[in-house]
Amino acid sequence: MAIQRKPRPDRESRDNGPARKRMPALDPNTLIDINDVEMLRRFVTEYGKILPARITGVTAAQQRQIKQGVRRARNMGLLA
């Protein structure tokens, strides 16, 4: 005989916290210019870490372009 549990009302209505703050998504067809340092700074934290695509709302292909652009800008000394 299986025991059936009643759902707890406090767990049903519980919110998982505030919604994630997302940046305005880029158009999926937009190509990332790896020489545009001002645009690349939008995708980097103040500590220099690249923000994940789930936060920025970009596509996987755009995230790879951002990653490549940020790394190249760091090597050239354009991004600290």
Coordinates of C-alpha atoms in Angstrom, one line a residue:
M1 CA 0.0 0.0 0.0
A2 CA 1.5 3.2 -1.2
I3 CA 1.3 6.3 1.0
Q4 CA 0.0 9.3 -0.9
R5 CA 1.2 12.7 0.3
K6 CA -0.7 15.9 0.0
P7 CA 1.2 18.7 -1.7
R8 CA 2.3 21.4 0.8
P9 CA 0.7 24.7 0.0
D10 CA 3.8 26.7 1.0
R11 CA 5.9 24.8 -1.6
E12 CA 3.4 25.2 -4.4
S13 CA 3.2 29.0 -4.2
R14 CA 6.9 29.5 -3.5
D15 CA 8.7 31.6 -6.0
N16 CA 12.3 30.7 -6.9
G17 CA 13.5 34.2 -6.3
P18 CA 13.7 37.2 -8.6
A19 CA 13.8 36.7 -12.3
R20 CA 17.2 36.8 -14.0
K21 CA 18.2 40.1 -15.3
R22 CA 18.9 39.7 -19.0
M23 CA 20.5 42.1 -21.3
P24 CA 18.6 43.0 -24.5
A25 CA 19.2 40.1 -26.8
L26 CA 21.0 40.7 -30.0
D27 CA 19.4 39.8 -33.3
P28 CA 20.4 36.1 -34.0
N29 CA 21.7 37.1 -37.4
T30 CA 24.0 39.8 -36.1
L31 CA 27.7 39.1 -36.5
I32 CA 29.9 40.0 -33.6
D33 CA 32.7 42.4 -34.6
I34 CA 35.7 41.2 -32.6
N35 CA 37.4 44.6 -33.1
D36 CA 34.6 46.5 -31.5
V37 CA 35.9 46.7 -27.9
E38 CA 33.0 48.8 -26.6
M39 CA 30.5 46.1 -27.6
L40 CA 32.7 43.3 -26.2
R41 CA 32.7 45.2 -22.8
R42 CA 29.0 44.6 -22.5
F43 CA 29.6 40.9 -22.3
V44 CA 32.4 41.0 -19.6
T45 CA 32.0 41.5 -15.9
E46 CA 34.0 44.2 -14.0
Y47 CA 36.4 41.4 -13.0
G48 CA 37.0 40.5 -16.6
K49 CA 35.0 37.3 -16.8
I50 CA 32.9 36.6 -19.9
L51 CA 29.2 36.5 -19.1
P52 CA 27.4 33.2 -20.0
A53 CA 24.9 33.1 -22.8
R54 CA 22.0 32.3 -20.4
I55 CA 22.5 35.7 -18.8
T56 CA 23.2 37.7 -22.0
G57 CA 20.6 36.0 -24.1
V58 CA 22.8 35.5 -27.2
T59 CA 22.9 32.5 -29.4
A60 CA 25.5 29.8 -29.1
A61 CA 27.3 31.0 -32.3
Q62 CA 27.3 34.5 -31.0
Q63 CA 28.7 33.4 -27.7
R64 CA 31.6 31.7 -29.5
Q65 CA 32.3 34.9 -31.4
I66 CA 32.2 36.9 -28.2
K67 CA 34.6 34.5 -26.5
Q68 CA 37.0 34.7 -29.4
G69 CA 36.8 38.5 -29.6
V70 CA 37.3 39.0 -25.8
R71 CA 40.3 36.6 -25.8
R72 CA 41.9 38.4 -28.8
A73 CA 41.2 41.8 -27.2
R74 CA 42.8 40.7 -24.0
N75 CA 45.9 39.5 -25.9
M76 CA 46.2 42.8 -27.7
G77 CA 45.8 44.7 -24.5
L78 CA 42.5 46.3 -25.5
L79 CA 40.6 44.7 -22.6
A80 CA 42.1 44.4 -19.2

